Short mmCIF file of C-alpha atoms in Angstrom, two decimals:
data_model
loop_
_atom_site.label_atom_id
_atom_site.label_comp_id
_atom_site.label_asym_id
_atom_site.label_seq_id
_atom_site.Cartn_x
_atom_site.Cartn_y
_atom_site.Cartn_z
CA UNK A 1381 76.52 64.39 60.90
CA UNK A 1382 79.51 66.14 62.52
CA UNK A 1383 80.79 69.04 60.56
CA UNK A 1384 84.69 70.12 60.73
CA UNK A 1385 83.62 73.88 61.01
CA UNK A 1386 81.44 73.64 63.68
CA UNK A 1387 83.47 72.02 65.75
CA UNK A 1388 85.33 75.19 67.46
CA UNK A 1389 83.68 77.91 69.82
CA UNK A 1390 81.95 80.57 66.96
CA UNK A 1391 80.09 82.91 67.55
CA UNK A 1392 77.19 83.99 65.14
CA UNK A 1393 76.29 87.40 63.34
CA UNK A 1394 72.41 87.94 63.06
CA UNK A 1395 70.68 90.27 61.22
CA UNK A 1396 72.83 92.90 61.18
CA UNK A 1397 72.02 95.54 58.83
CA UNK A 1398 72.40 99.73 58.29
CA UNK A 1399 69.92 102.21 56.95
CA UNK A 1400 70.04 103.14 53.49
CA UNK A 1401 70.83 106.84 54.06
CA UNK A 1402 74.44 105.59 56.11
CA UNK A 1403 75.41 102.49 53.47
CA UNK A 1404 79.13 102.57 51.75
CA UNK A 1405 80.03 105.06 55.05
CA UNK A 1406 81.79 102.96 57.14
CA UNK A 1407 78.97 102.01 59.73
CA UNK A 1408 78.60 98.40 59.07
CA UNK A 1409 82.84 97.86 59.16
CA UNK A 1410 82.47 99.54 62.95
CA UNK A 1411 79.55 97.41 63.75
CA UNK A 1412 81.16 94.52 62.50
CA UNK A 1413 84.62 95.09 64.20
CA UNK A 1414 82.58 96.13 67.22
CA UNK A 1415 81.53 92.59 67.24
CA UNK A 1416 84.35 90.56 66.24
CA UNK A 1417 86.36 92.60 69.32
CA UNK A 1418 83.55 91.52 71.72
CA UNK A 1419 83.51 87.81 70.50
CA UNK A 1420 87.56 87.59 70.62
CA UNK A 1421 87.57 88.67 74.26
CA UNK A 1422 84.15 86.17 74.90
CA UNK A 1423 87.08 82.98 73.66
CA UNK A 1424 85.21 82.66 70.31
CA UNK A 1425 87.21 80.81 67.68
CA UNK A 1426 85.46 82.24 64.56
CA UNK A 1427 82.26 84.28 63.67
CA UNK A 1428 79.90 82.52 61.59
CA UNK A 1429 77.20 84.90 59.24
CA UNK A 1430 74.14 84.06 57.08
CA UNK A 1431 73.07 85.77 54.22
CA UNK A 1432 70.27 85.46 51.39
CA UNK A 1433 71.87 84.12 48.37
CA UNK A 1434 70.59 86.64 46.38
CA UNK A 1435 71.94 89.78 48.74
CA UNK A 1436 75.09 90.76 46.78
CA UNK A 1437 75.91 93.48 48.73
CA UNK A 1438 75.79 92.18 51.93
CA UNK A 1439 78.25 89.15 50.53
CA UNK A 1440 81.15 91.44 48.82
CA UNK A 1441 80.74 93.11 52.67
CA UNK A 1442 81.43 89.72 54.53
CA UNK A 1443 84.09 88.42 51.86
CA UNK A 1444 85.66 92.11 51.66
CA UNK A 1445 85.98 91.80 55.66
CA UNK A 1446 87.77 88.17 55.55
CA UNK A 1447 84.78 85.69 55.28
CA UNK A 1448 85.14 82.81 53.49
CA UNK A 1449 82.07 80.91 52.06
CA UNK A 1450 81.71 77.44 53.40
CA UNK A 1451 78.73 76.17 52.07
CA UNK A 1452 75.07 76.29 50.65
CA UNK A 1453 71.46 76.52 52.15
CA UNK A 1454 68.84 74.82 50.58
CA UNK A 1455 64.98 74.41 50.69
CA UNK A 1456 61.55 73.00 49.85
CA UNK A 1457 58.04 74.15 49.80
CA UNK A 1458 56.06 70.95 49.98
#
């Protein structure tokens, strides 16, 4: 299968995450813009993130910063 977002230069965001003690200060928009700087001047297209389903937080972050959801994960313990 080809997929139409895949199809440009991205660049993906792994992992990243802040200690409790400096949430809701700022950190994680300067990491973030950190990155998206570096991956503009690397000729990335668009910055691709994961996140559990479940991690609220970390999804208001992404859409609050311009992220867009584009689709779903799914699994199976067999």
């Amino acid at each position: 299968h080809e997929f139409d977002y895949r199809k440009s230069k991205y660049a993906e965001l792994c992992d990243m995450g802040v200690s409790p003690e400096l949430r809701s200060k700022g950190v994680g928009k300067v990491l973030f813009h950190a990155f998206k700087d570096w991956a503009k001047k690397q000729g990335f297209q668009k910055i691709y993130v994961f996140s559990y389903f479940n991690n609220k937080k970390a999804i208001n972050f992404y859409k609050q910063n311009g992220f867009e959801e584009i689709g779903i994960e799914l699994e199976q313990t067999i």
